[in-house]
XYZ file of C-alpha atoms in Angstrom:
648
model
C 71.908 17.926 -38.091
C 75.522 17.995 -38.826
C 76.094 21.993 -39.273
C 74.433 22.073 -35.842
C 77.371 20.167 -34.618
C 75.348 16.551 -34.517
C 76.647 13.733 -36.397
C 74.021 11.090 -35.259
C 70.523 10.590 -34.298
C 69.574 13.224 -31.510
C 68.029 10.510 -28.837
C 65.285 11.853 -26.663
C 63.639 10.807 -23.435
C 60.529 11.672 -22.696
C 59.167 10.989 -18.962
C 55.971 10.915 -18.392
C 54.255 10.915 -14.639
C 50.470 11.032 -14.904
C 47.616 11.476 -17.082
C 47.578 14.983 -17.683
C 51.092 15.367 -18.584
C 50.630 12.144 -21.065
C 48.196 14.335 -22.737
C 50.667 17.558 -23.636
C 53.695 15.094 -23.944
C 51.939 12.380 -26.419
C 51.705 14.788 -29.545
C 55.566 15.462 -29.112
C 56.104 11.621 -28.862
C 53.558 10.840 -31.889
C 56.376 14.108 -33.953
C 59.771 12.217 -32.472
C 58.186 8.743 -34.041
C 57.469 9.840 -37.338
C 61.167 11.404 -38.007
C 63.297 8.301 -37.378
C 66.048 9.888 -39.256
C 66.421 12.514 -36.900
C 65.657 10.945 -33.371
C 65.579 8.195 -31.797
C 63.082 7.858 -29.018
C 62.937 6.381 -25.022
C 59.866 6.420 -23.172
C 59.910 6.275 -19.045
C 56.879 5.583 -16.891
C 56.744 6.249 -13.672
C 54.392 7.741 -10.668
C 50.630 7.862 -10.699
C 50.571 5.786 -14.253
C 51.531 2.702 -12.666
C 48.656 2.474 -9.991
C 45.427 0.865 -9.845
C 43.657 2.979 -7.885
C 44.654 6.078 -10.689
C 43.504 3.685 -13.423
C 46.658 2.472 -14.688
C 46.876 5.099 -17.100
C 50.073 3.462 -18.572
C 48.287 1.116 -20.820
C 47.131 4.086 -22.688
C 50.885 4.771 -23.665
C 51.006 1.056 -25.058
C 47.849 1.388 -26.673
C 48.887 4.297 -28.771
C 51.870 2.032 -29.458
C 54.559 3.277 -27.687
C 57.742 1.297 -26.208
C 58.032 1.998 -22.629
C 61.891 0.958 -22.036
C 60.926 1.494 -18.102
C 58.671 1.404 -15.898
C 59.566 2.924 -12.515
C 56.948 2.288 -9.263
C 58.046 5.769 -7.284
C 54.675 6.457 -5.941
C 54.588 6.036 -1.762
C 51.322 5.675 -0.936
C 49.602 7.500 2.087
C 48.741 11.193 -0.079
C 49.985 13.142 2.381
C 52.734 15.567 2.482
C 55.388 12.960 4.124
C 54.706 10.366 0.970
C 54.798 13.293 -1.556
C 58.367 13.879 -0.339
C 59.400 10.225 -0.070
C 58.410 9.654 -3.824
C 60.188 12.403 -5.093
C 63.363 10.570 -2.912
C 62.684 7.143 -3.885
C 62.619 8.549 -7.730
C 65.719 9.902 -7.053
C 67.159 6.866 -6.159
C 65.752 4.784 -8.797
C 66.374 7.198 -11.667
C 70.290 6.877 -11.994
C 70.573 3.480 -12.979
C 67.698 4.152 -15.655
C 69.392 7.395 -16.994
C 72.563 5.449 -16.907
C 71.666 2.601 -19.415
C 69.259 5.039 -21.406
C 72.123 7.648 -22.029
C 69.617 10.503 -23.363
C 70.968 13.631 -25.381
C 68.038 15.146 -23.726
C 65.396 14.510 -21.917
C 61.659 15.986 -22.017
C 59.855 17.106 -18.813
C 56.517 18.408 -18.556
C 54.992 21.053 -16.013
C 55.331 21.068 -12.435
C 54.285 17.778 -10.461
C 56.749 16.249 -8.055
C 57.605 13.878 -9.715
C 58.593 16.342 -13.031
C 60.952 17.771 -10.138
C 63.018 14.714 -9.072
C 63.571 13.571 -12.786
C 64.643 17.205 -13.722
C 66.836 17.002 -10.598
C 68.321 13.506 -11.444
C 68.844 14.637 -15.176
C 70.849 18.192 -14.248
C 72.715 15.961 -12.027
C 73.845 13.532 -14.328
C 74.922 16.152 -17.615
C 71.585 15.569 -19.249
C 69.866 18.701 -21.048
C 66.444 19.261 -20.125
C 63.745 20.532 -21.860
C 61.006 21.793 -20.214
C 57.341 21.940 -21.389
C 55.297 24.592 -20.444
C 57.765 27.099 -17.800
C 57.003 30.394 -16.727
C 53.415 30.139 -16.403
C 52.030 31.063 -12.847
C 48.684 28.844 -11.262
C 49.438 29.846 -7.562
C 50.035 26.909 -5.610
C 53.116 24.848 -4.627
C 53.308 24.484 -8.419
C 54.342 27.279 -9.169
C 57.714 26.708 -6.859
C 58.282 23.634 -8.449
C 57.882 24.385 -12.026
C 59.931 27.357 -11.196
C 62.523 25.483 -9.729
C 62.298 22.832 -12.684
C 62.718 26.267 -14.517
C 66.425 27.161 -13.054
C 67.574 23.773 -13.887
C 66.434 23.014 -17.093
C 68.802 23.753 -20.351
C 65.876 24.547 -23.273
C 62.047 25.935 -22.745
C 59.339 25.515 -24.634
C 56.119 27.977 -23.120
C 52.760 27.985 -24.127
C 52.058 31.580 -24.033
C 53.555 35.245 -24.236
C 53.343 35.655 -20.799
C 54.730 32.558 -19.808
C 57.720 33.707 -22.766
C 58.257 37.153 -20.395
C 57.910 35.562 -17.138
C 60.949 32.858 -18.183
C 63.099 35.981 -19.469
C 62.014 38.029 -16.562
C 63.524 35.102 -14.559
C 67.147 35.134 -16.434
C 66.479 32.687 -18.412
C 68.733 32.911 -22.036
C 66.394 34.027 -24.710
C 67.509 31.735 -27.162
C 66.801 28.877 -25.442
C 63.445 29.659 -24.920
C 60.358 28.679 -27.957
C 56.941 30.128 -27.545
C 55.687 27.430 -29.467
C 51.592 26.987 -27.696
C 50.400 24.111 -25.684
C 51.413 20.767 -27.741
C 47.716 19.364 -26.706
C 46.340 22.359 -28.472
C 47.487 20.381 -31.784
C 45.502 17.755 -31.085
C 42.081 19.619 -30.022
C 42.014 21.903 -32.565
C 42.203 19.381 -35.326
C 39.568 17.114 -33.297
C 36.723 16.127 -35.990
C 34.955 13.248 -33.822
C 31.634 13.150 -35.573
C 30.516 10.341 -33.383
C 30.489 12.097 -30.133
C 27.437 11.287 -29.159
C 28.732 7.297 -28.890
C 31.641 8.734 -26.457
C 28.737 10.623 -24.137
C 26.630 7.882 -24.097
C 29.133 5.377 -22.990
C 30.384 7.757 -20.083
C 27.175 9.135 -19.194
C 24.071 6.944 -20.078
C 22.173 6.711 -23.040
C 20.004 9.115 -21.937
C 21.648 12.320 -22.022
C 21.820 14.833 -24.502
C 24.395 16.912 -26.131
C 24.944 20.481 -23.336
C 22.892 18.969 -20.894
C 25.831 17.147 -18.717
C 28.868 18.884 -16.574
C 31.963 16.989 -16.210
C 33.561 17.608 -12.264
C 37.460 17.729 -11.991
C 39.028 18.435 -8.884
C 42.095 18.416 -6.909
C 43.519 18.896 -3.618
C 45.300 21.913 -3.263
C 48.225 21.012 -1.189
C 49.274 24.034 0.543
C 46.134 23.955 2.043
C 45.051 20.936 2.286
C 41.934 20.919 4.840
C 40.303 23.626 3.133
C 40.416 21.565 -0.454
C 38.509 18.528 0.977
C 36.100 20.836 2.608
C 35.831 23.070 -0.938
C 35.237 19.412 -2.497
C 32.276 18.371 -0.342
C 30.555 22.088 -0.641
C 31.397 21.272 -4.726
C 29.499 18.072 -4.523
C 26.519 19.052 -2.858
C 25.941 21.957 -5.405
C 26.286 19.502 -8.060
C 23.464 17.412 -6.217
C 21.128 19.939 -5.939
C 22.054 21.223 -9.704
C 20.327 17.912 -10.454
C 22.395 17.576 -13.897
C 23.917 14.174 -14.883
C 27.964 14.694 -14.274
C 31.294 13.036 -14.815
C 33.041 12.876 -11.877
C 36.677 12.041 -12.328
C 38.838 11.181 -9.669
C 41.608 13.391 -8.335
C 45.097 13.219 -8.741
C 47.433 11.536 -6.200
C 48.528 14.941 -4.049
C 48.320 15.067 -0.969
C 44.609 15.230 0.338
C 43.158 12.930 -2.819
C 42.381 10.076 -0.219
C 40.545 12.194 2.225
C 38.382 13.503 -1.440
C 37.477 9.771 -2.556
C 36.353 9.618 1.508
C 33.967 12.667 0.823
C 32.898 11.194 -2.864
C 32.120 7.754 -0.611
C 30.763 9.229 1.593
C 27.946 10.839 -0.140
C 27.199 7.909 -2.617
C 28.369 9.714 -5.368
C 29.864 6.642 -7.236
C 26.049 4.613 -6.853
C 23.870 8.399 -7.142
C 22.005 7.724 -10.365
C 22.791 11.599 -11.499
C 26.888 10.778 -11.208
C 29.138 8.431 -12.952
C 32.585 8.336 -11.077
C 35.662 7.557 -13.554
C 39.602 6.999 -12.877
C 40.734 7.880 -16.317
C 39.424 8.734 -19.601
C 41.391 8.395 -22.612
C 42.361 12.018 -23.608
C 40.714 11.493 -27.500
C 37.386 10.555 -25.550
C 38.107 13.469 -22.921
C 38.439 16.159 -25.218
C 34.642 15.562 -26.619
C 33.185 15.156 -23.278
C 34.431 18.513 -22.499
C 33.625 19.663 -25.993
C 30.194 18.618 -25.712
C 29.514 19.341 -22.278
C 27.216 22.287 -20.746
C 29.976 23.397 -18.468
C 32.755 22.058 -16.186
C 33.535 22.577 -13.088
C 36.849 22.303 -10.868
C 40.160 23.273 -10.335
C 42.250 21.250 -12.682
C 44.574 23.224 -15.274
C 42.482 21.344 -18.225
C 39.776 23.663 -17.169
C 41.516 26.694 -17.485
C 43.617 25.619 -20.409
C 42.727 23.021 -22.905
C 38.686 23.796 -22.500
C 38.858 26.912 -23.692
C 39.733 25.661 -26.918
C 35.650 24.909 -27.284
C 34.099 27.720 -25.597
C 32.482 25.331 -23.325
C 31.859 27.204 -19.879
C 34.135 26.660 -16.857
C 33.981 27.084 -13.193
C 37.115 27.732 -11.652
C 37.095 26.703 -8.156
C 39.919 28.047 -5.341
C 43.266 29.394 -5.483
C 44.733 26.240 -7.681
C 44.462 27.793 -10.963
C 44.704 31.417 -9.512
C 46.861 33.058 -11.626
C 46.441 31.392 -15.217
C 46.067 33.123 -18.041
C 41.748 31.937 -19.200
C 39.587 33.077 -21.972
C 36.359 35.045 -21.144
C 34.704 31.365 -20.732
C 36.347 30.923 -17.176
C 33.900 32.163 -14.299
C 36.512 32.236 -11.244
C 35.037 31.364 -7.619
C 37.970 31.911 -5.701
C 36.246 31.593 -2.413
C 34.420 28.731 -2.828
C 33.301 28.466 0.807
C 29.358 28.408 0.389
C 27.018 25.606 -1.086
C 24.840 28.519 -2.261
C 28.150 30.332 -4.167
C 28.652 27.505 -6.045
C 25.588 26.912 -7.167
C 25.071 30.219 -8.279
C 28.103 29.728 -10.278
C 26.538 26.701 -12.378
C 23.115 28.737 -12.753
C 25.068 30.980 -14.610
C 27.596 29.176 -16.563
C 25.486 26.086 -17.257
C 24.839 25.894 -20.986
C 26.078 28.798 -22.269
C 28.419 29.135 -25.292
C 31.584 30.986 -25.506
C 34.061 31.826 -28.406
C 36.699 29.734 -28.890
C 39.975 30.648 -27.292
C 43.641 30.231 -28.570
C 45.157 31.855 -25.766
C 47.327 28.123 -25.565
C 48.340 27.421 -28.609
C 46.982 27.749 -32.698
C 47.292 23.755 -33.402
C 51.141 24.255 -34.844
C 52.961 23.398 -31.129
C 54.889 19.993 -32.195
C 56.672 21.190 -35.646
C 57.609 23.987 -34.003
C 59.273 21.747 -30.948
C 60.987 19.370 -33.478
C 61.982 21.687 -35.497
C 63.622 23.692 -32.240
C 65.322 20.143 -30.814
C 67.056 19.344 -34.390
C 68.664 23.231 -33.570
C 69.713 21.697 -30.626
C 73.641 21.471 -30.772
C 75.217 18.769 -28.792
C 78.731 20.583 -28.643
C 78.124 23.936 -27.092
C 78.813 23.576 -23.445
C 76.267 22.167 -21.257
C 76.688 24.626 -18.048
C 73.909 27.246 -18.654
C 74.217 30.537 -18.209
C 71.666 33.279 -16.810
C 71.114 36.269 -18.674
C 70.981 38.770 -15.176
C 70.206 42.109 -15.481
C 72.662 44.919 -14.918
C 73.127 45.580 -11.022
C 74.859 48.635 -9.665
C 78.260 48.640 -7.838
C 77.981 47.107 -4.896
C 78.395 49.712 -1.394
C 77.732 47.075 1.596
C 81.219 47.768 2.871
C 81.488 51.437 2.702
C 81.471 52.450 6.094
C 79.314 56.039 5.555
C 76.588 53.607 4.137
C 76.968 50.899 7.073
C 76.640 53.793 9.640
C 74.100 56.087 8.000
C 70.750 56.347 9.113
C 67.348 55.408 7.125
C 65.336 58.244 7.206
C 62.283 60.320 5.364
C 61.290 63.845 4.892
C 57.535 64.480 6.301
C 55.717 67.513 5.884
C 53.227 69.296 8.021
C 51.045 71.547 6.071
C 49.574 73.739 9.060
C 47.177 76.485 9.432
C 49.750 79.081 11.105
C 52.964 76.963 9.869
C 54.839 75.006 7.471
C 56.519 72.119 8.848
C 59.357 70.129 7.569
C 60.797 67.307 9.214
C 64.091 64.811 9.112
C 62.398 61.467 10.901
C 64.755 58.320 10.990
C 63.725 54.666 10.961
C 63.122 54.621 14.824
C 60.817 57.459 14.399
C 62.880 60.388 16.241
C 62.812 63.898 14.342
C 66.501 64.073 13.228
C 65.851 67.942 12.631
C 62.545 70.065 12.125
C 61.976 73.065 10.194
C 59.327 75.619 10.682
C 58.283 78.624 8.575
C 54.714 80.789 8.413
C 52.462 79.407 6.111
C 52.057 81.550 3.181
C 48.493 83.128 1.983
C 48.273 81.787 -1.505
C 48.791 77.880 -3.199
C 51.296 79.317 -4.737
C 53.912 80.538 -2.658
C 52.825 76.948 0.079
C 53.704 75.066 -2.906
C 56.950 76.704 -3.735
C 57.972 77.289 0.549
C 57.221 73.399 0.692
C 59.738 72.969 -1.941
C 62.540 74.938 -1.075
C 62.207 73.393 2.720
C 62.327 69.785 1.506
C 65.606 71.067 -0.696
C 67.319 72.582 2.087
C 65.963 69.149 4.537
C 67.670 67.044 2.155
C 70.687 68.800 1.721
C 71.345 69.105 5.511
C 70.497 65.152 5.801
C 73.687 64.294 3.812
C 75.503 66.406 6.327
C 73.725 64.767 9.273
C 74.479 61.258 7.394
C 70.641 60.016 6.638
C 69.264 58.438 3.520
C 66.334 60.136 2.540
C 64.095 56.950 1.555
C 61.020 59.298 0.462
C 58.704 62.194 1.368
C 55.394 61.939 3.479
C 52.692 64.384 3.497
C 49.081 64.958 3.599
C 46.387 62.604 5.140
C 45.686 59.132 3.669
C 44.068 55.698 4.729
C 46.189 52.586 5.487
C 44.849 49.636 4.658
C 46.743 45.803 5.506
C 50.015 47.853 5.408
C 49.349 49.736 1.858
C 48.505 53.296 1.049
C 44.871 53.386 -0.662
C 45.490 55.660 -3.564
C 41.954 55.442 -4.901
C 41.414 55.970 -9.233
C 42.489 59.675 -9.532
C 45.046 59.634 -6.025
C 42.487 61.434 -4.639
C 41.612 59.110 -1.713
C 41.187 59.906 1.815
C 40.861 63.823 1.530
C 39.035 63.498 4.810
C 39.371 66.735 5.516
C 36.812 67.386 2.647
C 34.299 65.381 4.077
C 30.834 68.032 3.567
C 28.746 67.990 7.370
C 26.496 70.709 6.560
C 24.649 72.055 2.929
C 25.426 75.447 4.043
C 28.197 75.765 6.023
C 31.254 78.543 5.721
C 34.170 78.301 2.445
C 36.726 75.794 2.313
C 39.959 76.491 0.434
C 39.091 73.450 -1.992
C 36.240 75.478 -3.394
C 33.068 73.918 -1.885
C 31.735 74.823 1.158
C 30.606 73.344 4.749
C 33.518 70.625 5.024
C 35.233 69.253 8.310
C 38.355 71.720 7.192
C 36.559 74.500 6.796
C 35.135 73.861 10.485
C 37.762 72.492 12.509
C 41.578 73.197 11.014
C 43.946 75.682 12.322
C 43.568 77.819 9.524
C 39.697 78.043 10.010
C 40.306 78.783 13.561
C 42.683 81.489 12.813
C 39.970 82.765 10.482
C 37.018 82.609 13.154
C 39.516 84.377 15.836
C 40.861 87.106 13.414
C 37.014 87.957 12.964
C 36.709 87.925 16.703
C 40.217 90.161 16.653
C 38.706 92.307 13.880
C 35.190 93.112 15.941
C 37.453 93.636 19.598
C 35.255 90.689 20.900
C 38.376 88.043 21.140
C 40.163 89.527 24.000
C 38.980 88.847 27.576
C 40.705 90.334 30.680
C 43.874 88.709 31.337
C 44.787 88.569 27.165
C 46.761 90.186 25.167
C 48.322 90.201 21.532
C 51.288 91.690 20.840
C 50.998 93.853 17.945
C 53.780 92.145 15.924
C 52.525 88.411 16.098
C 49.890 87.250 14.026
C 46.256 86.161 15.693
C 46.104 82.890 15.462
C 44.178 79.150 16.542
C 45.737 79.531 20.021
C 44.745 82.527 21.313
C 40.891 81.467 20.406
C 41.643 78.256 22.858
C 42.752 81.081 25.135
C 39.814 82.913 25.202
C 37.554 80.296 25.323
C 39.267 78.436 28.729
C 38.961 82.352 29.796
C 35.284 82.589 29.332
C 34.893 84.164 26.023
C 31.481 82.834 24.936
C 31.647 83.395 21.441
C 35.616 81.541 21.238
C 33.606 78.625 23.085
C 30.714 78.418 20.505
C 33.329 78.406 17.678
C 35.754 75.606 19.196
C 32.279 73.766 19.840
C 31.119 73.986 16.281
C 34.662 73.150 14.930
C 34.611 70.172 17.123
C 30.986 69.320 16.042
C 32.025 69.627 13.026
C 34.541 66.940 13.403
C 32.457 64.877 15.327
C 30.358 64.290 12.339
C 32.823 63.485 10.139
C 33.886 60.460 12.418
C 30.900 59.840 12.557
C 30.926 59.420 8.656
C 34.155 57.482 8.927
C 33.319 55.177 11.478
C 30.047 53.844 9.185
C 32.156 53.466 6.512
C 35.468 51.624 7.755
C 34.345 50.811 11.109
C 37.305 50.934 13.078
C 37.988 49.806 16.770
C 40.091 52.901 17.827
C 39.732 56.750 16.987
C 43.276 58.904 18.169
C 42.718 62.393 17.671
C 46.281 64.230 17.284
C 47.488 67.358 17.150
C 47.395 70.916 19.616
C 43.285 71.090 18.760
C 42.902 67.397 19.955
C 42.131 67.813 23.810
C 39.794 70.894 22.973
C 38.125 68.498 20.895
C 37.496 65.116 22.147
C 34.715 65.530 24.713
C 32.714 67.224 21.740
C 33.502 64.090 19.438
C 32.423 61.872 21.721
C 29.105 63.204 22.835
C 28.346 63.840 18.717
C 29.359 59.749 18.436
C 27.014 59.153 21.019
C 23.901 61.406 19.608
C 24.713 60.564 15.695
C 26.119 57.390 15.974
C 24.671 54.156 14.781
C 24.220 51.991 18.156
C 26.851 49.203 16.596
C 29.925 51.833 16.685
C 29.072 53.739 19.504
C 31.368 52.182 22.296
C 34.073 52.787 20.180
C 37.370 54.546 21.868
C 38.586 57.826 21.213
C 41.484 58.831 22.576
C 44.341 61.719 22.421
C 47.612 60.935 20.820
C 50.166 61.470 23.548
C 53.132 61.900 20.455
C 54.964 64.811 20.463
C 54.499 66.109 16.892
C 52.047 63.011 15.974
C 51.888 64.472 11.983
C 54.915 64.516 11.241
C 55.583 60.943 12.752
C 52.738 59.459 11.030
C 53.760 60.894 7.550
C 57.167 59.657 7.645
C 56.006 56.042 8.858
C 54.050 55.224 5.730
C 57.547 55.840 3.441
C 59.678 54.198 5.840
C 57.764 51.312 5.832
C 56.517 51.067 2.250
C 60.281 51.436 0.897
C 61.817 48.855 3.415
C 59.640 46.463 3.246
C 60.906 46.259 -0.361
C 64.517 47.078 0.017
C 65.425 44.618 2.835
């Protein structure tokens, strides 16, 4: 230890809060104790351990002969949100005086309970490295803030997985201060050998039950949403009743909402049903070969997702708790456990299976690697830690040209007579529009669209706008986000096929809504029209120099040209139907039909709605966007809101 800069022992607290973190924290403590040369060891009780009602877990520690130098009562009762809060307080006002006398080099913290957070708080405080156990994993409840936040102020890290290694990197953390070194429990369940399991089953369970033919039931309440945990609790316990399995119930932890659970396990009789046996604590050696042994369990504790895995024994992962853990292909996830039936389901088809073991968590090596990683430790480099931040760019707030200039996108209007290119700034006014005659060919569109959206940009650095993107083309928004689809090929509505045999569309097939009802089919019918001399009515005329186009079919049909009717009639049955598709497949409230074609449309639409319809989506309203220039509006919306939505 002395070329690391140590000339004496290197002594370690370890503070444990509960049950489950005694579990991953023990095999570390069981390492410190057999190198007395290197370390000398302080143990520190405090929360859940030291209540009755949570079985008193504490004597375990003395039982595996441990010296607790302190025990610390920090635990408010109540399990609500308001005594959560005032433990982590009273812990902070008890823990001085105890870090004080102990004087720790370092001190060990698991996970991310409260209580983990006050005595990482109260350590980083006081001068005191921390080392954290098991950072940078993600589970997707409060936890996750607080072991992040235990994250930011602890010194050293040791993680349990890759992930949880790129996660802790990804969040500045210094890479050499952070071990991947597995899950320190994983030590102990790999290497478990218990042939006499069948003693520990019986003595839980009854002497009646067999080996794979029992579930063991641990859950807690989730505290962000508290109501909806009890109520996924009682819906848990009635599957289990009907499942008709003998099952371990174990009582949850002390978050907030554990008192209204025990009132739902009271409630229905579960600790005198003669299928249930309802249990406090279990010693973690006895725990590990109920789970071992067991035909599934079911829940939402980490243990599930975690440690379990280590036997292939099938899981049922209940809720958002354990949401974004890392689980071997033993997990079955019901994250909306909001039906009797769905969980039931969920235990017909884990219930006795067998999976392959999993060492997702760890390969049984965790604690050498941790001692070996504290004797590193050296006690003279400074103790302020540094973050490793990425590289940011020079910093423009307070350039006026950026204060003043405007947020803005390009959107482009693919037409059937024209090309449109817009500048469209964040309060949706068209800055400056552009307007050219649609080329014949893919080609030459593709290479006009270009050279507009060139020239668009250029001119928006002259009229002082950002360009945050380009929008074009159709597309379905849905909760805010543009549906790409596998291949970025979703929402080509205009390709929707309403008849087998219907005229050529430009995407090669034939009969679709585009080939009906766009301005360049339009133009197509009314050139024919042009072609035969049966377009023009009395009171028409086309100059010989402009192009025959979609609007001078609208003008012969309000002038009484039968045939321009029975096109625009088509074109708008035509489109008709393909609501009609739309509406039984996303069922939306409102239909706005935009664009110069819309009013020649939207009587047709409807009566098709009415005739083709299914009765349920019917009374829905169509309407006629009253926008001026509605496409280009609604392409440049999408990119103005996807990009700030992330920039600001």
């Amino acid at each position: 230890m002395e070329k690391n800069g140590n000339n004496r022992k290197l002594r370690v607290c370890v503070a444990t809060c509960n049950r489950a973190d005694y579990s991953k924290l023990a095999p570390i403590m069981f390492g410190i104790k057999t190198e007395p040369a290197f370390f000398e060891l302080d143990v520190v009780v405090l929360g859940s351990h030291l209540i009755d009602d949570y079985g008193n877990t504490y004597r375990m520690i003395e039982q595996d002969d441990f010296d607790i130098n302190t025990r610390l009562h920090t635990i408010v009762r109540g399990e609500d949100e308001a005594a959560m809060v005032e433990s982590v307080g009273l812990a902070l006002v008890k823990l001085p005086d105890v870090l004080n006398r102990l004087k720790p080099d370092i001190m060990i913290v698991h996970g991310d309970r409260f209580d983990a957070l006050a005595l990482a708080t109260s350590a980083a405080l006081m001068n005191i490295r921390i080392l954290h156990i098991e950072g940078g994993e993600v589970s997707g409840t409060i936890d996750d803030s607080i072991r992040h936040a235990i994250t930011k102020l602890a010194h050293y890290h040791v993680c349990c997985t890759r992930s949880a290694e790129q996660h802790l990197i990804s969040m500045c953390e210094d890479h050499d201060r952070i071990l991947l070194a597995g899950c320190p429990s994983y030590d102990k369940l790999l290497s478990a050998k218990n042939k006499d399991y069948m003693s520990i089953i019986r003595m839980w369970l009854g002497d009646d039950v067999k080996c794979k033919d029992y579930i063991v039931a641990l859950q807690h309440p989730v505290t962000t949403d508290i109501k909806h945990s009890i109520k996924m609790f009682e819906l848990t316990l009635d599957a289990l009743i009907s499942f008709n399995k003998r099952t371990l119930v174990l009582f949850p932890n002390i978050d907030a909402g554990s008192k209204e659970m025990v009132r739902v396990m009271r409630k229905k009789g579960i600790e005198h049903h003669p299928n249930f046996r309802a249990v406090k604590h279990v010693p973690f050696d006895q725990f590990i070969q109920l789970v071992a042994h067991a035909g599934c369990m079911i829940g939402n504790s980490s243990c599930g997702v975690r440690e379990v895995g280590a036997f292939g024994t099938p899981v049922i992962n209940l809720g958002t708790r354990q949401i974004g853990r890392e689980t071997g292909e033993n997990v079955l996830h019901v994250r909306d456990a909001d039906t009797q039936d769905k969980i039931l389901q969920a235990l017909h088809l884990q219930f006795g299976k067998q999976y392959p073991c999993s060492k997702i968590y760890g390969d049984g090596n965790a604690v050498p690697r941790i001692l070996k990683f504290l004797k590193s430790i050296d006690l003279q480099e400074p103790l302020q830690k540094k973050f490793c931040f990425p590289p940011v760019k020079e910093n423009i707030s307070q350039d006026i040209d950026h204060i003043l200039e405007t947020l803005s996108a390009l959107a482009v209007d693919l037409g059937g007579t024209n090309l449109r290119v817009a500048i469209v700034s964040m309060k949706g006014e068209i800055v400056k529009k552009y307007t050219q005659f649609n080329p014949k060919t893919y080609e030459e569109r593709i290479s006009l669209i270009l050279q507009m959206c060139v020239e668009a940009a250029a001119e928006a650095v002259k009229l002082n706008c950002r360009i945050l993107g380009v929008g074009i083309g159709g597309g379905i928004i849905h909760q805010h986000e543009l549906i790409h689809g596998s291949s970025f090929c979703a929402a080509e509505l205009g390709h929707l096929v309403v008849s087998l045999d219907g005229p050529d569309c430009s995407c090669g097939s034939h009969g679709c809504i585009e080939a009906y009802a766009s301005g360049m089919a339009l133009q197509r019918e009314a050139k024919k029209l042009h072609d035969e001399d049966l377009l023009l009515v009395e009171g028409m005329s086309v100059p010989k120099d402009e192009p025959v186009g979609a609007l001078h079919l609208i003008q012969a049909a309000k002038l009484g040209n039968v045939k321009a009717q029975s096109i625009l009639r088509t074109a708008g049955t035509a489109l008709g139907l393909g609501v009609v598709n739309i509406l039984h497949t996303m069922n939306p409230s409102l239909v706005i039909l935009s664009g110069v074609l819309a009013s020649h449309y939207i009587h047709i639409v409807k009566d098709v709605i009415r005739q083709q319809a299914l009765s349920s989506v019917q009374d829905v309203d169509v309407v006629v966007s009253d926008l001026v220039d509605p496409a280009l509006l609604g392409a440049a919306s999408m990119v103005l809101d996807y990009t700030t939505r992330r920039i600001h």
